[in-house]
Amino acid sequence: MSSWERGPCTDILEVILDEATIAARIEELGREISASFAGKNPLLLGILKGSFVFMTDLARAIDIPVEVDFMAVSSYGKSTKSSGVVRITKDLDRSIAGRHVLVVEDIVDSGRTLSYLIENLETRNPASVTICTLLDKAEARIADVEAQFVGFPCPNKFVVGYGLDFAERYRNLAYIGELKPEVYQS
Ligand code: PRP
């Protein structure tokens, strides 16, 4: 069992990105996105659950009018995840026809989730679909997707925190850290 009851989380091998580093980069991303989407009233589309922390900080770093919506997706299981098929468990609340959509992700790993989602979103006739991800694990990429706005390149390690989980845990860590192998190998 973890000893993470009070005090620092002992399941973390190394802090990869601390709170201040993440906050500073999100301020920059907010400025870049505000300039890029000025006058376009973009829709920030958070992909649950992992993006929920990044979304709240990013939205507040953007100083142009935006709207916010969420989708939740889950893979059909390990074998079908490799085919890139994901199930939409919460769809958009409104039409995105004619809208500039900025998809907000915590991490792009193999790229399969986003590849499926973008294809799905394109069928709804948006004006544009742009991707913003906090972490880009380019080394793990299988599907051909590229984020236009990237917070940080991500090493090919098991990272958790700031929205990212292992077995639904660690999402509430304020930083991003590498999980100790014994935690996910046990
Ligand atoms: C994570 C992450 C992305 C996806 C990236 O979600 O939030 O949506 O995996 O992986 P990929 O590029 O290999 O498809 P996950 O399925 O773990 O669900 P969660 O957001 O609820 O944690």
PDB file of C-alpha atoms and ligand atoms in Angstrom:
ATOM      1  CA  MET A   1       0.000   0.000   0.000  1.00  0.00           C
ATOM      2  CA  SER A   2       1.066   3.561  -0.610  1.00  0.00           C
ATOM      3  CA  SER A   3       2.101   5.642   2.342  1.00  0.00           C
ATOM      4  CA  TRP A   4       0.540   8.666   0.633  1.00  0.00           C
ATOM      5  CA  GLU A   5      -1.892   9.607   3.342  1.00  0.00           C
ATOM      6  CA  ARG A   6      -0.400  12.897   4.448  1.00  0.00           C
ATOM      7  CA  GLY A   7       2.679  14.626   3.080  1.00  0.00           C
ATOM      8  CA  PRO A   8       4.500  13.930  -0.183  1.00  0.00           C
ATOM      9  CA  CYS A   9       3.490  11.032  -2.397  1.00  0.00           C
ATOM     10  CA  THR A  10       6.068   8.301  -1.936  1.00  0.00           C
ATOM     11  CA  ASP A  11       5.014   6.477  -5.113  1.00  0.00           C
ATOM     12  CA  ILE A  12       6.820   9.032  -7.264  1.00  0.00           C
ATOM     13  CA  LEU A  13      10.317   8.203  -8.471  1.00  0.00           C
ATOM     14  CA  GLU A  14      11.112  11.665  -9.771  1.00  0.00           C
ATOM     15  CA  VAL A  15       9.298  14.958 -10.299  1.00  0.00           C
ATOM     16  CA  ILE A  16       9.390  15.622 -14.041  1.00  0.00           C
ATOM     17  CA  LEU A  17       7.565  18.986 -14.090  1.00  0.00           C
ATOM     18  CA  ASP A  18       6.952  20.964 -10.934  1.00  0.00           C
ATOM     19  CA  GLU A  19       3.974  23.187 -10.267  1.00  0.00           C
ATOM     20  CA  ALA A  20       5.727  26.483 -11.066  1.00  0.00           C
ATOM     21  CA  THR A  21       7.175  25.167 -14.337  1.00  0.00           C
ATOM     22  CA  ILE A  22       3.762  23.957 -15.463  1.00  0.00           C
ATOM     23  CA  ALA A  23       2.109  27.255 -14.481  1.00  0.00           C
ATOM     24  CA  ALA A  24       4.686  29.356 -16.345  1.00  0.00           C
ATOM     25  CA  ARG A  25       4.307  27.334 -19.547  1.00  0.00           C
ATOM     26  CA  ILE A  26       0.522  27.501 -19.380  1.00  0.00           C
ATOM     27  CA  GLU A  27       0.717  31.298 -19.156  1.00  0.00           C
ATOM     28  CA  GLU A  28       2.735  31.237 -22.395  1.00  0.00           C
ATOM     29  CA  LEU A  29       0.319  28.823 -24.064  1.00  0.00           C
ATOM     30  CA  GLY A  30      -2.573  31.066 -23.025  1.00  0.00           C
ATOM     31  CA  ARG A  31      -0.928  34.047 -24.711  1.00  0.00           C
ATOM     32  CA  GLU A  32      -0.155  32.058 -27.884  1.00  0.00           C
ATOM     33  CA  ILE A  33      -3.694  30.707 -28.093  1.00  0.00           C
ATOM     34  CA  SER A  34      -5.249  34.121 -27.380  1.00  0.00           C
ATOM     35  CA  ALA A  35      -3.256  35.637 -30.247  1.00  0.00           C
ATOM     36  CA  SER A  36      -3.961  32.758 -32.604  1.00  0.00           C
ATOM     37  CA  PHE A  37      -7.727  32.692 -32.001  1.00  0.00           C
ATOM     38  CA  ALA A  38      -8.412  36.418 -31.564  1.00  0.00           C
ATOM     39  CA  GLY A  39     -11.878  37.268 -32.919  1.00  0.00           C
ATOM     40  CA  LYS A  40     -12.773  33.599 -33.438  1.00  0.00           C
ATOM     41  CA  ASN A  41     -14.653  32.749 -30.219  1.00  0.00           C
ATOM     42  CA  PRO A  42     -13.117  29.261 -30.081  1.00  0.00           C
ATOM     43  CA  LEU A  43     -14.616  26.302 -28.290  1.00  0.00           C
ATOM     44  CA  LEU A  44     -12.222  24.706 -25.807  1.00  0.00           C
ATOM     45  CA  LEU A  45     -12.996  21.002 -25.912  1.00  0.00           C
ATOM     46  CA  GLY A  46     -11.553  19.113 -22.948  1.00  0.00           C
ATOM     47  CA  ILE A  47     -11.186  15.352 -23.272  1.00  0.00           C
ATOM     48  CA  LEU A  48     -12.050  13.766 -19.932  1.00  0.00           C
ATOM     49  CA  LYS A  49     -10.873  12.726 -17.630  1.00  0.00           C
ATOM     50  CA  GLY A  50      -7.169  13.480 -17.935  1.00  0.00           C
ATOM     51  CA  SER A  51      -7.523  17.052 -19.202  1.00  0.00           C
ATOM     52  CA  PHE A  52      -9.619  18.363 -16.334  1.00  0.00           C
ATOM     53  CA  VAL A  53      -6.772  20.044 -14.421  1.00  0.00           C
ATOM     54  CA  PHE A  54      -4.980  21.441 -17.479  1.00  0.00           C
ATOM     55  CA  MET A  55      -8.265  22.715 -18.889  1.00  0.00           C
ATOM     56  CA  THR A  56      -9.080  24.819 -15.844  1.00  0.00           C
ATOM     57  CA  ASP A  57      -5.640  26.457 -15.764  1.00  0.00           C
ATOM     58  CA  LEU A  58      -5.396  26.910 -19.537  1.00  0.00           C
ATOM     59  CA  ALA A  59      -8.864  28.446 -19.796  1.00  0.00           C
ATOM     60  CA  ARG A  60      -7.918  31.069 -17.203  1.00  0.00           C
ATOM     61  CA  ALA A  61      -4.674  31.864 -19.045  1.00  0.00           C
ATOM     62  CA  ILE A  62      -6.604  32.740 -22.219  1.00  0.00           C
ATOM     63  CA  ASP A  63      -7.809  36.322 -22.376  1.00  0.00           C
ATOM     64  CA  ILE A  64     -10.161  36.251 -25.360  1.00  0.00           C
ATOM     65  CA  PRO A  65     -13.801  35.096 -25.255  1.00  0.00           C
ATOM     66  CA  VAL A  66     -14.044  31.292 -25.383  1.00  0.00           C
ATOM     67  CA  GLU A  67     -16.673  28.663 -24.750  1.00  0.00           C
ATOM     68  CA  VAL A  68     -16.001  25.393 -22.980  1.00  0.00           C
ATOM     69  CA  ASP A  69     -17.300  21.876 -23.551  1.00  0.00           C
ATOM     70  CA  PHE A  70     -16.151  18.371 -22.706  1.00  0.00           C
ATOM     71  CA  MET A  71     -16.186  14.922 -24.217  1.00  0.00           C
ATOM     72  CA  ALA A  72     -15.391  11.715 -22.396  1.00  0.00           C
ATOM     73  CA  VAL A  73     -14.036   8.702 -24.189  1.00  0.00           C
ATOM     74  CA  SER A  74     -13.048   5.244 -23.147  1.00  0.00           C
ATOM     75  CA  SER A  75     -11.291   2.546 -25.082  1.00  0.00           C
ATOM     76  CA  TYR A  76     -13.164  -0.679 -25.760  1.00  0.00           C
ATOM     77  CA  GLY A  77     -10.405  -2.642 -24.096  1.00  0.00           C
ATOM     78  CA  LYS A  78      -6.761  -3.280 -24.663  1.00  0.00           C
ATOM     79  CA  SER A  79      -7.112  -5.314 -27.819  1.00  0.00           C
ATOM     80  CA  THR A  80      -9.434  -2.857 -29.515  1.00  0.00           C
ATOM     81  CA  LYS A  81      -7.531   0.153 -28.252  1.00  0.00           C
ATOM     82  CA  SER A  82      -4.782  -0.945 -30.607  1.00  0.00           C
ATOM     83  CA  SER A  83      -7.235  -0.536 -33.482  1.00  0.00           C
ATOM     84  CA  GLY A  84      -7.868   3.016 -32.332  1.00  0.00           C
ATOM     85  CA  VAL A  85     -11.555   2.483 -31.637  1.00  0.00           C
ATOM     86  CA  VAL A  86     -12.809   4.433 -28.675  1.00  0.00           C
ATOM     87  CA  ARG A  87     -16.298   4.764 -27.263  1.00  0.00           C
ATOM     88  CA  ILE A  88     -17.734   8.213 -26.638  1.00  0.00           C
ATOM     89  CA  THR A  89     -19.204   8.099 -23.130  1.00  0.00           C
ATOM     90  CA  LYS A  90     -20.081  11.786 -23.008  1.00  0.00           C
ATOM     91  CA  ASP A  91     -20.670  13.700 -26.202  1.00  0.00           C
ATOM     92  CA  LEU A  92     -20.594  17.428 -26.861  1.00  0.00           C
ATOM     93  CA  ASP A  93     -23.530  19.414 -25.522  1.00  0.00           C
ATOM     94  CA  ARG A  94     -23.846  21.529 -28.677  1.00  0.00           C
ATOM     95  CA  SER A  95     -23.177  21.485 -32.390  1.00  0.00           C
ATOM     96  CA  ILE A  96     -19.690  22.508 -33.496  1.00  0.00           C
ATOM     97  CA  ALA A  97     -20.699  23.269 -37.091  1.00  0.00           C
ATOM     98  CA  GLY A  98     -18.803  26.359 -38.206  1.00  0.00           C
ATOM     99  CA  ARG A  99     -16.918  26.613 -34.903  1.00  0.00           C
ATOM    100  CA  HIS A 100     -13.187  26.825 -34.279  1.00  0.00           C
ATOM    101  CA  VAL A 101     -12.526  23.897 -31.948  1.00  0.00           C
ATOM    102  CA  LEU A 102      -9.445  23.684 -29.772  1.00  0.00           C
ATOM    103  CA  VAL A 103      -9.122  20.148 -28.417  1.00  0.00           C
ATOM    104  CA  VAL A 104      -7.449  20.179 -24.996  1.00  0.00           C
ATOM    105  CA  GLU A 105      -5.605  17.007 -23.940  1.00  0.00           C
ATOM    106  CA  ASP A 106      -3.317  16.188 -21.063  1.00  0.00           C
ATOM    107  CA  ILE A 107      -1.121  13.859 -23.130  1.00  0.00           C
ATOM    108  CA  VAL A 108      -0.764  12.529 -26.645  1.00  0.00           C
ATOM    109  CA  ASP A 109       0.809   9.109 -26.401  1.00  0.00           C
ATOM    110  CA  SER A 110       0.196   6.655 -29.260  1.00  0.00           C
ATOM    111  CA  GLY A 111      -2.122   9.280 -30.770  1.00  0.00           C
ATOM    112  CA  ARG A 112      -4.911   6.746 -31.277  1.00  0.00           C
ATOM    113  CA  THR A 113      -7.458   8.521 -29.090  1.00  0.00           C
ATOM    114  CA  LEU A 114      -6.989  11.833 -30.866  1.00  0.00           C
ATOM    115  CA  SER A 115      -6.847  10.258 -34.280  1.00  0.00           C
ATOM    116  CA  TYR A 116     -10.280   8.734 -33.713  1.00  0.00           C
ATOM    117  CA  LEU A 117     -11.668  11.886 -32.116  1.00  0.00           C
ATOM    118  CA  ILE A 118     -10.486  14.229 -34.826  1.00  0.00           C
ATOM    119  CA  GLU A 119     -11.986  12.028 -37.505  1.00  0.00           C
ATOM    120  CA  ASN A 120     -15.237  12.030 -35.553  1.00  0.00           C
ATOM    121  CA  LEU A 121     -15.183  15.810 -35.007  1.00  0.00           C
ATOM    122  CA  GLU A 122     -14.457  16.519 -38.679  1.00  0.00           C
ATOM    123  CA  THR A 123     -17.731  14.843 -39.656  1.00  0.00           C
ATOM    124  CA  ARG A 124     -19.551  17.582 -37.700  1.00  0.00           C
ATOM    125  CA  ASN A 125     -18.310  20.340 -40.039  1.00  0.00           C
ATOM    126  CA  PRO A 126     -16.333  22.573 -37.681  1.00  0.00           C
ATOM    127  CA  ALA A 127     -14.524  25.615 -39.145  1.00  0.00           C
ATOM    128  CA  SER A 128     -11.269  24.177 -37.781  1.00  0.00           C
ATOM    129  CA  VAL A 129      -9.925  21.614 -35.332  1.00  0.00           C
ATOM    130  CA  THR A 130      -6.689  22.413 -33.515  1.00  0.00           C
ATOM    131  CA  ILE A 131      -4.976  20.370 -30.814  1.00  0.00           C
ATOM    132  CA  CYS A 132      -3.415  21.632 -27.611  1.00  0.00           C
ATOM    133  CA  THR A 133      -1.751  19.081 -25.372  1.00  0.00           C
ATOM    134  CA  LEU A 134       0.170  19.652 -22.197  1.00  0.00           C
ATOM    135  CA  LEU A 135       2.451  16.684 -22.822  1.00  0.00           C
ATOM    136  CA  ASP A 136       3.613  15.228 -26.121  1.00  0.00           C
ATOM    137  CA  LYS A 137       5.098  11.732 -25.855  1.00  0.00           C
ATOM    138  CA  ALA A 138       6.302  11.773 -29.466  1.00  0.00           C
ATOM    139  CA  GLU A 139       8.440   8.636 -29.042  1.00  0.00           C
ATOM    140  CA  ALA A 140       5.309   6.542 -28.448  1.00  0.00           C
ATOM    141  CA  ARG A 141       3.398   7.814 -31.468  1.00  0.00           C
ATOM    142  CA  ILE A 142       1.698   5.280 -33.728  1.00  0.00           C
ATOM    143  CA  ALA A 143      -1.162   7.262 -35.277  1.00  0.00           C
ATOM    144  CA  ASP A 144      -0.351  10.242 -37.457  1.00  0.00           C
ATOM    145  CA  VAL A 145      -1.482  13.134 -35.272  1.00  0.00           C
ATOM    146  CA  GLU A 146       0.330  16.317 -34.408  1.00  0.00           C
ATOM    147  CA  ALA A 147      -0.568  18.903 -31.799  1.00  0.00           C
ATOM    148  CA  GLN A 148      -0.248  22.545 -32.832  1.00  0.00           C
ATOM    149  CA  PHE A 149       0.155  23.723 -29.238  1.00  0.00           C
ATOM    150  CA  VAL A 150       2.400  21.657 -26.963  1.00  0.00           C
ATOM    151  CA  GLY A 151       3.250  22.396 -23.357  1.00  0.00           C
ATOM    152  CA  PHE A 152       6.216  20.080 -22.974  1.00  0.00           C
ATOM    153  CA  PRO A 153       7.791  17.100 -24.720  1.00  0.00           C
ATOM    154  CA  CYS A 154       7.279  14.060 -22.496  1.00  0.00           C
ATOM    155  CA  PRO A 155       9.879  11.366 -21.885  1.00  0.00           C
ATOM    156  CA  ASN A 156       8.755   7.825 -22.659  1.00  0.00           C
ATOM    157  CA  LYS A 157       8.104   7.114 -18.966  1.00  0.00           C
ATOM    158  CA  PHE A 158       5.024   6.326 -16.894  1.00  0.00           C
ATOM    159  CA  VAL A 159       3.985   9.788 -15.773  1.00  0.00           C
ATOM    160  CA  VAL A 160       1.131  10.721 -13.445  1.00  0.00           C
ATOM    161  CA  GLY A 161      -0.234  13.805 -11.738  1.00  0.00           C
ATOM    162  CA  TYR A 162      -1.842  17.068 -12.835  1.00  0.00           C
ATOM    163  CA  GLY A 163      -4.796  15.083 -14.231  1.00  0.00           C
ATOM    164  CA  LEU A 164      -2.896  11.988 -15.370  1.00  0.00           C
ATOM    165  CA  ASP A 165      -3.670   8.774 -13.540  1.00  0.00           C
ATOM    166  CA  PHE A 166      -2.640   5.244 -12.879  1.00  0.00           C
ATOM    167  CA  ALA A 167      -5.740   3.151 -12.090  1.00  0.00           C
ATOM    168  CA  GLU A 168      -7.629   6.422 -11.445  1.00  0.00           C
ATOM    169  CA  ARG A 169      -5.146   7.580  -8.792  1.00  0.00           C
ATOM    170  CA  TYR A 170      -2.635  10.443  -8.656  1.00  0.00           C
ATOM    171  CA  ARG A 171      -4.746  12.823 -10.788  1.00  0.00           C
ATOM    172  CA  ASN A 172      -4.746  15.296  -7.874  1.00  0.00           C
ATOM    173  CA  LEU A 173      -0.973  15.683  -7.631  1.00  0.00           C
ATOM    174  CA  ALA A 174      -0.085  19.328  -8.378  1.00  0.00           C
ATOM    175  CA  TYR A 175       3.011  18.257 -10.349  1.00  0.00           C
ATOM    176  CA  ILE A 176       3.848  15.630 -12.974  1.00  0.00           C
ATOM    177  CA  GLY A 177       6.084  12.809 -11.837  1.00  0.00           C
ATOM    178  CA  GLU A 178       7.382   9.449 -12.927  1.00  0.00           C
ATOM    179  CA  LEU A 179       5.637   6.628 -11.124  1.00  0.00           C
ATOM    180  CA  LYS A 180       7.819   4.063  -9.403  1.00  0.00           C
ATOM    181  CA  PRO A 181       7.785   0.858 -11.497  1.00  0.00           C
ATOM    182  CA  GLU A 182       6.930  -1.265  -8.454  1.00  0.00           C
ATOM    183  CA  VAL A 183       3.604   0.591  -8.210  1.00  0.00           C
ATOM    184  CA  TYR A 184       2.365  -0.407 -11.670  1.00  0.00           C
ATOM    185  CA  GLN A 185       4.216  -3.706 -11.915  1.00  0.00           C
ATOM    186  CA  SER A 186       2.830  -5.136  -8.697  1.00  0.00           C
TER     187      SER A 186
HETATM  188  C1  PRP B   1      -5.237   9.250 -21.853  1.00  0.00           C
HETATM  189  C2  PRP B   1      -5.089  10.699 -22.272  1.00  0.00           C
HETATM  190  C3  PRP B   1      -5.441  10.669 -23.721  1.00  0.00           C
HETATM  191  C4  PRP B   1      -5.008   9.288 -24.154  1.00  0.00           C
HETATM  192  C5  PRP B   1      -3.699   9.390 -24.848  1.00  0.00           C
HETATM  193  O1  PRP B   1      -6.557   8.988 -21.567  1.00  0.00           O
HETATM  194  O2  PRP B   1      -5.940  11.545 -21.548  1.00  0.00           O
HETATM  195  O3  PRP B   1      -6.814  10.841 -23.938  1.00  0.00           O
HETATM  196  O4  PRP B   1      -4.839   8.488 -22.985  1.00  0.00           O
HETATM  197  O5  PRP B   1      -3.273   8.110 -25.236  1.00  0.00           O
HETATM  198  P1  PRP B   1      -3.121   7.699 -26.772  1.00  0.00           P
HETATM  199  O6  PRP B   1      -2.452   8.853 -27.466  1.00  0.00           O
HETATM  200  O7  PRP B   1      -2.241   6.483 -26.694  1.00  0.00           O
HETATM  201  O8  PRP B   1      -4.478   7.397 -27.325  1.00  0.00           O
HETATM  202  P2  PRP B   1      -7.023   7.640 -20.845  1.00  0.00           P
HETATM  203  O9  PRP B   1      -7.538   6.687 -21.891  1.00  0.00           O
HETATM  204  O10 PRP B   1      -5.926   7.147 -19.946  1.00  0.00           O
HETATM  205  O11 PRP B   1      -8.260   8.128 -20.001  1.00  0.00           O
HETATM  206  P3  PRP B   1      -8.330   9.314 -18.926  1.00  0.00           P
HETATM  207  O12 PRP B   1      -8.182  10.618 -19.691  1.00  0.00           O
HETATM  208  O13 PRP B   1      -9.688   9.172 -18.348  1.00  0.00           O
HETATM  209  O14 PRP B   1      -7.216   9.115 -17.929  1.00  0.00           O
END
